[in-house]
Every structure is written in C-alpha cells, then in structure tokens.
C-alpha cells in the first residue's frame, strides 16, 4: 500500500509540475510559501516562490502520531506525508477547488504531525472515527481526509458525522482529480 501510494503521488506531482510548466512556462508557484525555507525552492520572484518536489529526507513513518495516540496509521497516509517534500497542489474535486497538503520541509513535517494529532484528539473527544486530513477546501468547515479505518478518501465536515466517499483509496483519488493551475 505504501509503495502504490508513493508511486501515485510522485506521478501526480510530476503531472502537476508538467501542467504548470506547459501553462505558465515555469514550475509551480506559490505566494503562500514565499520566504519559507525548503529544499523545494527553485527560484524566488517578486512575492512568490517556484518549486519542484524533492526526496523526503527523514524517517518514513508517522510513529510520533501513532505513539501519542496509541493508533496505527493507514499506510497510504504514511506514504502521503513521507514520500516527498513539495508545495501544496491545487485540484478540483466535483468542480470545487481544493488544496492537496504536502510537507514543505523538515520543520514543516513536525508542524503537520502536531496538527494531525490535534485533529485526531478532537475526533476522539467527539467520539468520531479517526480520519487524517490530506486537503483543504474553500470552506473552513470541510476537509478531504483518509478514513483511518477503511482507507477511503472522504469529504468531511469538521465536528459533524456526515461524510462523503470520494474514492476507495488514495491512489484512486490521485488518478481521478483534475489539476488546477489557475490559482
């Protein structure tokens, strides 16, 4: 599961970068990541950074989360956050813009793990099944997550029980969504 997800993510990222280069003449650009150190930075122009993915250089696990919460994380989610350093990537899900979250640097990896722990603790308090977020939407109350019990990619409303299945696996999710370079 880890290898399949890693391959799907690397392939998606390659297609994403190729789309940017074809549409804009340069690698993906981000104003949100401007000034934040990362091995991904290729060029800084004006108030944006242009980036390309780089190999992940830390241990490829989420053991800090697993130990903190006595939980076993879906292997696909481990692959999602430990395959590469990259900028966030924009897609359309059911026509709606979403941002696929990626780890930008070693420091960012620590922050992501802390945020995932906070999310899982909130779900425990609400007696909800565990999910791990992988993308944001335009709504602050909706996120795209992986269900830690089934491995399904879902659209969920924070604090609510209703969830919409988007794909059976993370690999299927990556193959089925439209890259958005118009952000």
mmCIF file of the C-alpha atoms, coordinates in Angstrom:
data_MODEL
# 
_entry.id   MODEL 
# 
loop_
_atom_site.group_PDB 
_atom_site.id 
_atom_site.type_symbol 
_atom_site.label_atom_id 
_atom_site.label_alt_id 
_atom_site.label_comp_id 
_atom_site.label_asym_id 
_atom_site.label_entity_id 
_atom_site.label_seq_id 
_atom_site.pdbx_PDB_ins_code 
_atom_site.Cartn_x 
_atom_site.Cartn_y 
_atom_site.Cartn_z 
_atom_site.occupancy 
_atom_site.B_iso_or_equiv 
_atom_site.pdbx_formal_charge 
_atom_site.auth_seq_id 
_atom_site.auth_comp_id 
_atom_site.auth_asym_id 
_atom_site.auth_atom_id 
_atom_site.pdbx_PDB_model_num 
ATOM 1   C CA . UNK A 1 1   ? 0.000   0.000  0.000   1.00 0.00 ? 1   UNK A CA 1 
ATOM 2   C CA . UNK A 1 2   ? 2.828   2.395  0.829   1.00 0.00 ? 2   UNK A CA 1 
ATOM 3   C CA . UNK A 1 3   ? 4.643   1.796  -2.465  1.00 0.00 ? 3   UNK A CA 1 
ATOM 4   C CA . UNK A 1 4   ? 1.473   2.135  -4.571  1.00 0.00 ? 4   UNK A CA 1 
ATOM 5   C CA . UNK A 1 5   ? 0.506   5.386  -2.877  1.00 0.00 ? 5   UNK A CA 1 
ATOM 6   C CA . UNK A 1 6   ? 4.049   6.749  -3.152  1.00 0.00 ? 6   UNK A CA 1 
ATOM 7   C CA . UNK A 1 7   ? 4.146   5.956  -6.891  1.00 0.00 ? 7   UNK A CA 1 
ATOM 8   C CA . UNK A 1 8   ? 0.723   7.519  -7.438  1.00 0.00 ? 8   UNK A CA 1 
ATOM 9   C CA . UNK A 1 9   ? 1.760   10.665 -5.535  1.00 0.00 ? 9   UNK A CA 1 
ATOM 10  C CA . UNK A 1 10  ? 5.049   11.015 -7.424  1.00 0.00 ? 10  UNK A CA 1 
ATOM 11  C CA . UNK A 1 11  ? 3.211   10.530 -10.736 1.00 0.00 ? 11  UNK A CA 1 
ATOM 12  C CA . UNK A 1 12  ? 0.528   13.056 -9.777  1.00 0.00 ? 12  UNK A CA 1 
ATOM 13  C CA . UNK A 1 13  ? 3.164   15.589 -8.710  1.00 0.00 ? 13  UNK A CA 1 
ATOM 14  C CA . UNK A 1 14  ? 5.054   15.115 -11.981 1.00 0.00 ? 14  UNK A CA 1 
ATOM 15  C CA . UNK A 1 15  ? 1.842   15.711 -13.955 1.00 0.00 ? 15  UNK A CA 1 
ATOM 16  C CA . UNK A 1 16  ? 1.069   18.726 -11.762 1.00 0.00 ? 16  UNK A CA 1 
ATOM 17  C CA . UNK A 1 17  ? 4.507   20.268 -12.361 1.00 0.00 ? 17  UNK A CA 1 
ATOM 18  C CA . UNK A 1 18  ? 4.338   19.479 -16.096 1.00 0.00 ? 18  UNK A CA 1 
ATOM 19  C CA . UNK A 1 19  ? 0.924   21.183 -16.291 1.00 0.00 ? 19  UNK A CA 1 
ATOM 20  C CA . UNK A 1 20  ? 2.336   24.293 -14.632 1.00 0.00 ? 20  UNK A CA 1 
ATOM 21  C CA . UNK A 1 21  ? 5.325   24.385 -16.951 1.00 0.00 ? 21  UNK A CA 1 
ATOM 22  C CA . UNK A 1 22  ? 3.095   23.930 -20.003 1.00 0.00 ? 22  UNK A CA 1 
ATOM 23  C CA . UNK A 1 23  ? 0.532   26.527 -18.883 1.00 0.00 ? 23  UNK A CA 1 
ATOM 24  C CA . UNK A 1 24  ? 2.849   29.123 -17.303 1.00 0.00 ? 24  UNK A CA 1 
ATOM 25  C CA . UNK A 1 25  ? 6.342   28.418 -18.611 1.00 0.00 ? 25  UNK A CA 1 
ATOM 26  C CA . UNK A 1 26  ? 7.754   27.730 -15.134 1.00 0.00 ? 26  UNK A CA 1 
ATOM 27  C CA . UNK A 1 27  ? 7.419   25.258 -12.236 1.00 0.00 ? 27  UNK A CA 1 
ATOM 28  C CA . UNK A 1 28  ? 4.533   25.637 -9.763  1.00 0.00 ? 28  UNK A CA 1 
ATOM 29  C CA . UNK A 1 29  ? 4.476   28.978 -7.975  1.00 0.00 ? 29  UNK A CA 1 
ATOM 30  C CA . UNK A 1 30  ? 3.159   29.881 -4.525  1.00 0.00 ? 30  UNK A CA 1 
ATOM 31  C CA . UNK A 1 31  ? 2.821   33.187 -2.729  1.00 0.00 ? 31  UNK A CA 1 
ATOM 32  C CA . UNK A 1 32  ? 1.804   31.364 0.498   1.00 0.00 ? 32  UNK A CA 1 
ATOM 33  C CA . UNK A 1 33  ? 5.208   29.633 0.685   1.00 0.00 ? 33  UNK A CA 1 
ATOM 34  C CA . UNK A 1 34  ? 7.212   32.766 -0.152  1.00 0.00 ? 34  UNK A CA 1 
ATOM 35  C CA . UNK A 1 35  ? 10.088  33.261 2.272   1.00 0.00 ? 35  UNK A CA 1 
ATOM 36  C CA . UNK A 1 36  ? 9.708   29.866 3.964   1.00 0.00 ? 36  UNK A CA 1 
ATOM 37  C CA . UNK A 1 37  ? 12.890  27.780 3.572   1.00 0.00 ? 37  UNK A CA 1 
ATOM 38  C CA . UNK A 1 38  ? 12.568  24.464 1.764   1.00 0.00 ? 38  UNK A CA 1 
ATOM 39  C CA . UNK A 1 39  ? 14.692  22.154 -0.357  1.00 0.00 ? 39  UNK A CA 1 
ATOM 40  C CA . UNK A 1 40  ? 11.924  22.519 -2.983  1.00 0.00 ? 40  UNK A CA 1 
ATOM 41  C CA . UNK A 1 41  ? 12.640  26.188 -3.759  1.00 0.00 ? 41  UNK A CA 1 
ATOM 42  C CA . UNK A 1 42  ? 13.925  26.592 -7.300  1.00 0.00 ? 42  UNK A CA 1 
ATOM 43  C CA . UNK A 1 43  ? 13.504  30.332 -7.687  1.00 0.00 ? 43  UNK A CA 1 
ATOM 44  C CA . UNK A 1 44  ? 12.081  33.295 -5.822  1.00 0.00 ? 44  UNK A CA 1 
ATOM 45  C CA . UNK A 1 45  ? 10.489  36.061 -7.880  1.00 0.00 ? 45  UNK A CA 1 
ATOM 46  C CA . UNK A 1 46  ? 8.611   39.099 -6.619  1.00 0.00 ? 46  UNK A CA 1 
ATOM 47  C CA . UNK A 1 47  ? 6.433   37.698 -3.874  1.00 0.00 ? 47  UNK A CA 1 
ATOM 48  C CA . UNK A 1 48  ? 6.224   34.069 -4.911  1.00 0.00 ? 48  UNK A CA 1 
ATOM 49  C CA . UNK A 1 49  ? 8.395   31.007 -4.834  1.00 0.00 ? 49  UNK A CA 1 
ATOM 50  C CA . UNK A 1 50  ? 8.686   28.488 -7.655  1.00 0.00 ? 50  UNK A CA 1 
ATOM 51  C CA . UNK A 1 51  ? 9.198   24.932 -6.511  1.00 0.00 ? 51  UNK A CA 1 
ATOM 52  C CA . UNK A 1 52  ? 9.841   21.363 -7.595  1.00 0.00 ? 52  UNK A CA 1 
ATOM 53  C CA . UNK A 1 53  ? 9.419   18.245 -5.424  1.00 0.00 ? 53  UNK A CA 1 
ATOM 54  C CA . UNK A 1 54  ? 12.437  16.843 -3.617  1.00 0.00 ? 54  UNK A CA 1 
ATOM 55  C CA . UNK A 1 55  ? 13.100  13.485 -1.932  1.00 0.00 ? 55  UNK A CA 1 
ATOM 56  C CA . UNK A 1 56  ? 11.900  13.128 1.652   1.00 0.00 ? 56  UNK A CA 1 
ATOM 57  C CA . UNK A 1 57  ? 14.966  13.010 3.899   1.00 0.00 ? 57  UNK A CA 1 
ATOM 58  C CA . UNK A 1 58  ? 13.523  11.947 7.258   1.00 0.00 ? 58  UNK A CA 1 
ATOM 59  C CA . UNK A 1 59  ? 12.380  8.555  8.563   1.00 0.00 ? 59  UNK A CA 1 
ATOM 60  C CA . UNK A 1 60  ? 9.382   7.471  6.511   1.00 0.00 ? 60  UNK A CA 1 
ATOM 61  C CA . UNK A 1 61  ? 6.929   6.976  9.329   1.00 0.00 ? 61  UNK A CA 1 
ATOM 62  C CA . UNK A 1 62  ? 4.370   8.746  11.475  1.00 0.00 ? 62  UNK A CA 1 
ATOM 63  C CA . UNK A 1 63  ? 5.426   6.994  14.675  1.00 0.00 ? 63  UNK A CA 1 
ATOM 64  C CA . UNK A 1 64  ? 5.130   10.216 16.719  1.00 0.00 ? 64  UNK A CA 1 
ATOM 65  C CA . UNK A 1 65  ? 1.393   10.277 16.000  1.00 0.00 ? 65  UNK A CA 1 
ATOM 66  C CA . UNK A 1 66  ? 0.999   6.533  16.484  1.00 0.00 ? 66  UNK A CA 1 
ATOM 67  C CA . UNK A 1 67  ? 2.773   6.637  19.876  1.00 0.00 ? 67  UNK A CA 1 
ATOM 68  C CA . UNK A 1 68  ? 0.978   9.781  21.065  1.00 0.00 ? 68  UNK A CA 1 
ATOM 69  C CA . UNK A 1 69  ? -2.467  8.372  20.373  1.00 0.00 ? 69  UNK A CA 1 
ATOM 70  C CA . UNK A 1 70  ? -1.865  4.620  20.520  1.00 0.00 ? 70  UNK A CA 1 
ATOM 71  C CA . UNK A 1 71  ? -3.158  4.260  16.975  1.00 0.00 ? 71  UNK A CA 1 
ATOM 72  C CA . UNK A 1 72  ? -1.929  2.582  13.798  1.00 0.00 ? 72  UNK A CA 1 
ATOM 73  C CA . UNK A 1 73  ? -1.960  4.982  10.818  1.00 0.00 ? 73  UNK A CA 1 
ATOM 74  C CA . UNK A 1 74  ? -3.132  3.825  7.378   1.00 0.00 ? 74  UNK A CA 1 
ATOM 75  C CA . UNK A 1 75  ? -0.017  3.020  5.300   1.00 0.00 ? 75  UNK A CA 1 
ATOM 76  C CA . UNK A 1 76  ? -1.354  5.191  2.465   1.00 0.00 ? 76  UNK A CA 1 
ATOM 77  C CA . UNK A 1 77  ? -1.364  8.241  4.760   1.00 0.00 ? 77  UNK A CA 1 
ATOM 78  C CA . UNK A 1 78  ? 2.188   7.468  5.871   1.00 0.00 ? 78  UNK A CA 1 
ATOM 79  C CA . UNK A 1 79  ? 3.193   7.439  2.195   1.00 0.00 ? 79  UNK A CA 1 
ATOM 80  C CA . UNK A 1 80  ? 1.261   10.680 1.545   1.00 0.00 ? 80  UNK A CA 1 
ATOM 81  C CA . UNK A 1 81  ? 3.266   12.611 4.113   1.00 0.00 ? 81  UNK A CA 1 
ATOM 82  C CA . UNK A 1 82  ? 6.666   10.878 3.760   1.00 0.00 ? 82  UNK A CA 1 
ATOM 83  C CA . UNK A 1 83  ? 7.242   10.366 0.033   1.00 0.00 ? 83  UNK A CA 1 
ATOM 84  C CA . UNK A 1 84  ? 8.452   13.842 -0.892  1.00 0.00 ? 84  UNK A CA 1 
ATOM 85  C CA . UNK A 1 85  ? 8.866   17.443 0.079   1.00 0.00 ? 85  UNK A CA 1 
ATOM 86  C CA . UNK A 1 86  ? 6.633   19.547 -2.165  1.00 0.00 ? 86  UNK A CA 1 
ATOM 87  C CA . UNK A 1 87  ? 4.410   22.586 -2.246  1.00 0.00 ? 87  UNK A CA 1 
ATOM 88  C CA . UNK A 1 88  ? 0.682   22.282 -1.807  1.00 0.00 ? 88  UNK A CA 1 
ATOM 89  C CA . UNK A 1 89  ? -1.077  21.366 -5.056  1.00 0.00 ? 89  UNK A CA 1 
ATOM 90  C CA . UNK A 1 90  ? -4.407  22.640 -6.341  1.00 0.00 ? 90  UNK A CA 1 
ATOM 91  C CA . UNK A 1 91  ? -7.081  20.361 -7.787  1.00 0.00 ? 91  UNK A CA 1 
ATOM 92  C CA . UNK A 1 92  ? -10.784 20.378 -8.485  1.00 0.00 ? 92  UNK A CA 1 
ATOM 93  C CA . UNK A 1 93  ? -12.988 17.879 -6.700  1.00 0.00 ? 93  UNK A CA 1 
ATOM 94  C CA . UNK A 1 94  ? -16.516 17.738 -8.059  1.00 0.00 ? 94  UNK A CA 1 
ATOM 95  C CA . UNK A 1 95  ? -15.774 21.115 -9.679  1.00 0.00 ? 95  UNK A CA 1 
ATOM 96  C CA . UNK A 1 96  ? -14.720 22.699 -6.378  1.00 0.00 ? 96  UNK A CA 1 
ATOM 97  C CA . UNK A 1 97  ? -11.174 23.995 -5.782  1.00 0.00 ? 97  UNK A CA 1 
ATOM 98  C CA . UNK A 1 98  ? -9.181  22.104 -3.159  1.00 0.00 ? 98  UNK A CA 1 
ATOM 99  C CA . UNK A 1 99  ? -5.590  22.212 -1.976  1.00 0.00 ? 99  UNK A CA 1 
ATOM 100 C CA . UNK A 1 100 ? -3.691  18.957 -1.530  1.00 0.00 ? 100 UNK A CA 1 
ATOM 101 C CA . UNK A 1 101 ? -1.454  19.377 1.502   1.00 0.00 ? 101 UNK A CA 1 
ATOM 102 C CA . UNK A 1 102 ? 2.192   18.394 1.258   1.00 0.00 ? 102 UNK A CA 1 
ATOM 103 C CA . UNK A 1 103 ? 5.217   18.606 3.536   1.00 0.00 ? 103 UNK A CA 1 
ATOM 104 C CA . UNK A 1 104 ? 7.369   21.601 2.548   1.00 0.00 ? 104 UNK A CA 1 
ATOM 105 C CA . UNK A 1 105 ? 10.427  20.969 4.735   1.00 0.00 ? 105 UNK A CA 1 
ATOM 106 C CA . UNK A 1 106 ? 11.741  19.037 7.724   1.00 0.00 ? 106 UNK A CA 1 
ATOM 107 C CA . UNK A 1 107 ? 10.361  21.735 10.060  1.00 0.00 ? 107 UNK A CA 1 
ATOM 108 C CA . UNK A 1 108 ? 7.001   21.607 8.314   1.00 0.00 ? 108 UNK A CA 1 
ATOM 109 C CA . UNK A 1 109 ? 6.858   17.841 8.894   1.00 0.00 ? 109 UNK A CA 1 
ATOM 110 C CA . UNK A 1 110 ? 6.874   18.463 12.656  1.00 0.00 ? 110 UNK A CA 1 
ATOM 111 C CA . UNK A 1 111 ? 4.041   21.011 12.328  1.00 0.00 ? 111 UNK A CA 1 
ATOM 112 C CA . UNK A 1 112 ? 1.971   18.655 10.160  1.00 0.00 ? 112 UNK A CA 1 
ATOM 113 C CA . UNK A 1 113 ? 2.314   15.863 12.733  1.00 0.00 ? 113 UNK A CA 1 
ATOM 114 C CA . UNK A 1 114 ? 1.217   18.211 15.534  1.00 0.00 ? 114 UNK A CA 1 
ATOM 115 C CA . UNK A 1 115 ? -1.823  19.272 13.505  1.00 0.00 ? 115 UNK A CA 1 
ATOM 116 C CA . UNK A 1 116 ? -2.740  15.656 12.728  1.00 0.00 ? 116 UNK A CA 1 
ATOM 117 C CA . UNK A 1 117 ? -2.505  14.802 16.443  1.00 0.00 ? 117 UNK A CA 1 
ATOM 118 C CA . UNK A 1 118 ? -4.769  17.755 17.285  1.00 0.00 ? 118 UNK A CA 1 
ATOM 119 C CA . UNK A 1 119 ? -7.284  16.652 14.652  1.00 0.00 ? 119 UNK A CA 1 
ATOM 120 C CA . UNK A 1 120 ? -7.337  13.068 15.960  1.00 0.00 ? 120 UNK A CA 1 
ATOM 121 C CA . UNK A 1 121 ? -7.695  14.225 19.587  1.00 0.00 ? 121 UNK A CA 1 
ATOM 122 C CA . UNK A 1 122 ? -10.692 16.379 18.597  1.00 0.00 ? 122 UNK A CA 1 
ATOM 123 C CA . UNK A 1 123 ? -12.283 13.389 16.879  1.00 0.00 ? 123 UNK A CA 1 
ATOM 124 C CA . UNK A 1 124 ? -11.783 11.209 19.958  1.00 0.00 ? 124 UNK A CA 1 
ATOM 125 C CA . UNK A 1 125 ? -13.463 13.816 22.128  1.00 0.00 ? 125 UNK A CA 1 
ATOM 126 C CA . UNK A 1 126 ? -16.402 13.916 19.709  1.00 0.00 ? 126 UNK A CA 1 
ATOM 127 C CA . UNK A 1 127 ? -16.461 10.079 19.601  1.00 0.00 ? 127 UNK A CA 1 
ATOM 128 C CA . UNK A 1 128 ? -15.927 10.054 15.839  1.00 0.00 ? 128 UNK A CA 1 
ATOM 129 C CA . UNK A 1 129 ? -13.968 7.509  13.847  1.00 0.00 ? 129 UNK A CA 1 
ATOM 130 C CA . UNK A 1 130 ? -10.403 8.658  13.107  1.00 0.00 ? 130 UNK A CA 1 
ATOM 131 C CA . UNK A 1 131 ? -9.523  10.461 9.883   1.00 0.00 ? 131 UNK A CA 1 
ATOM 132 C CA . UNK A 1 132 ? -6.324  12.100 8.710   1.00 0.00 ? 132 UNK A CA 1 
ATOM 133 C CA . UNK A 1 133 ? -6.639  15.225 6.588   1.00 0.00 ? 133 UNK A CA 1 
ATOM 134 C CA . UNK A 1 134 ? -4.887  15.457 3.216   1.00 0.00 ? 134 UNK A CA 1 
ATOM 135 C CA . UNK A 1 135 ? -6.548  18.521 1.644   1.00 0.00 ? 135 UNK A CA 1 
ATOM 136 C CA . UNK A 1 136 ? -8.435  21.697 2.394   1.00 0.00 ? 136 UNK A CA 1 
ATOM 137 C CA . UNK A 1 137 ? -11.461 23.139 0.631   1.00 0.00 ? 137 UNK A CA 1 
ATOM 138 C CA . UNK A 1 138 ? -12.747 26.673 0.268   1.00 0.00 ? 138 UNK A CA 1 
ATOM 139 C CA . UNK A 1 139 ? -14.954 26.068 3.296   1.00 0.00 ? 139 UNK A CA 1 
ATOM 140 C CA . UNK A 1 140 ? -13.151 26.224 6.633   1.00 0.00 ? 140 UNK A CA 1 
ATOM 141 C CA . UNK A 1 141 ? -15.515 23.520 7.882   1.00 0.00 ? 141 UNK A CA 1 
ATOM 142 C CA . UNK A 1 142 ? -14.874 20.923 5.158   1.00 0.00 ? 142 UNK A CA 1 
ATOM 143 C CA . UNK A 1 143 ? -11.706 18.943 4.566   1.00 0.00 ? 143 UNK A CA 1 
ATOM 144 C CA . UNK A 1 144 ? -10.630 15.974 2.499   1.00 0.00 ? 144 UNK A CA 1 
ATOM 145 C CA . UNK A 1 145 ? -9.382  13.135 4.679   1.00 0.00 ? 145 UNK A CA 1 
ATOM 146 C CA . UNK A 1 146 ? -8.483  9.483  4.669   1.00 0.00 ? 146 UNK A CA 1 
ATOM 147 C CA . UNK A 1 147 ? -10.612 7.323  6.944   1.00 0.00 ? 147 UNK A CA 1 
ATOM 148 C CA . UNK A 1 148 ? -8.126  5.524  9.156   1.00 0.00 ? 148 UNK A CA 1 
ATOM 149 C CA . UNK A 1 149 ? -10.446 2.516  9.480   1.00 0.00 ? 149 UNK A CA 1 
ATOM 150 C CA . UNK A 1 150 ? -11.211 1.892  5.781   1.00 0.00 ? 150 UNK A CA 1 
ATOM 151 C CA . UNK A 1 151 ? -8.576  3.824  3.816   1.00 0.00 ? 151 UNK A CA 1 
ATOM 152 C CA . UNK A 1 152 ? -11.327 5.624  1.862   1.00 0.00 ? 152 UNK A CA 1 
ATOM 153 C CA . UNK A 1 153 ? -10.783 9.229  0.854   1.00 0.00 ? 153 UNK A CA 1 
ATOM 154 C CA . UNK A 1 154 ? -13.693 11.277 2.155   1.00 0.00 ? 154 UNK A CA 1 
ATOM 155 C CA . UNK A 1 155 ? -15.055 14.793 2.246   1.00 0.00 ? 155 UNK A CA 1 
ATOM 156 C CA . UNK A 1 156 ? -15.938 15.544 5.854   1.00 0.00 ? 156 UNK A CA 1 
ATOM 157 C CA . UNK A 1 157 ? -17.417 18.426 7.790   1.00 0.00 ? 157 UNK A CA 1 
ATOM 158 C CA . UNK A 1 158 ? -15.411 19.179 10.900  1.00 0.00 ? 158 UNK A CA 1 
ATOM 159 C CA . UNK A 1 159 ? -17.309 18.243 14.047  1.00 0.00 ? 159 UNK A CA 1 
ATOM 160 C CA . UNK A 1 160 ? -20.116 16.520 12.091  1.00 0.00 ? 160 UNK A CA 1 
ATOM 161 C CA . UNK A 1 161 ? -20.728 12.849 11.406  1.00 0.00 ? 161 UNK A CA 1 
ATOM 162 C CA . UNK A 1 162 ? -21.709 13.099 7.738   1.00 0.00 ? 162 UNK A CA 1 
ATOM 163 C CA . UNK A 1 163 ? -19.018 12.034 5.280   1.00 0.00 ? 163 UNK A CA 1 
ATOM 164 C CA . UNK A 1 164 ? -18.997 11.671 1.507   1.00 0.00 ? 164 UNK A CA 1 
ATOM 165 C CA . UNK A 1 165 ? -16.736 8.997  -0.021  1.00 0.00 ? 165 UNK A CA 1 
ATOM 166 C CA . UNK A 1 166 ? -14.627 10.473 -2.853  1.00 0.00 ? 166 UNK A CA 1 
ATOM 167 C CA . UNK A 1 167 ? -12.501 7.407  -3.660  1.00 0.00 ? 167 UNK A CA 1 
ATOM 168 C CA . UNK A 1 168 ? -11.926 3.904  -2.307  1.00 0.00 ? 168 UNK A CA 1 
ATOM 169 C CA . UNK A 1 169 ? -8.173  4.513  -1.959  1.00 0.00 ? 169 UNK A CA 1 
ATOM 170 C CA . UNK A 1 170 ? -5.693  7.345  -2.000  1.00 0.00 ? 170 UNK A CA 1 
ATOM 171 C CA . UNK A 1 171 ? -4.240  6.034  -5.273  1.00 0.00 ? 171 UNK A CA 1 
ATOM 172 C CA . UNK A 1 172 ? -7.667  6.145  -6.950  1.00 0.00 ? 172 UNK A CA 1 
ATOM 173 C CA . UNK A 1 173 ? -8.179  9.638  -5.598  1.00 0.00 ? 173 UNK A CA 1 
ATOM 174 C CA . UNK A 1 174 ? -4.911  10.878 -7.126  1.00 0.00 ? 174 UNK A CA 1 
ATOM 175 C CA . UNK A 1 175 ? -5.739  9.425  -10.532 1.00 0.00 ? 175 UNK A CA 1 
ATOM 176 C CA . UNK A 1 176 ? -9.267  10.813 -10.661 1.00 0.00 ? 176 UNK A CA 1 
ATOM 177 C CA . UNK A 1 177 ? -8.891  14.537 -9.964  1.00 0.00 ? 177 UNK A CA 1 
ATOM 178 C CA . UNK A 1 178 ? -8.269  17.455 -12.256 1.00 0.00 ? 178 UNK A CA 1 
ATOM 179 C CA . UNK A 1 179 ? -5.149  19.532 -11.756 1.00 0.00 ? 179 UNK A CA 1 
ATOM 180 C CA . UNK A 1 180 ? -5.867  23.249 -11.319 1.00 0.00 ? 180 UNK A CA 1 
ATOM 181 C CA . UNK A 1 181 ? -3.084  25.628 -12.402 1.00 0.00 ? 181 UNK A CA 1 
ATOM 182 C CA . UNK A 1 182 ? -5.329  28.705 -12.415 1.00 0.00 ? 182 UNK A CA 1 
ATOM 183 C CA . UNK A 1 183 ? -4.876  29.696 -8.767  1.00 0.00 ? 183 UNK A CA 1 
# 
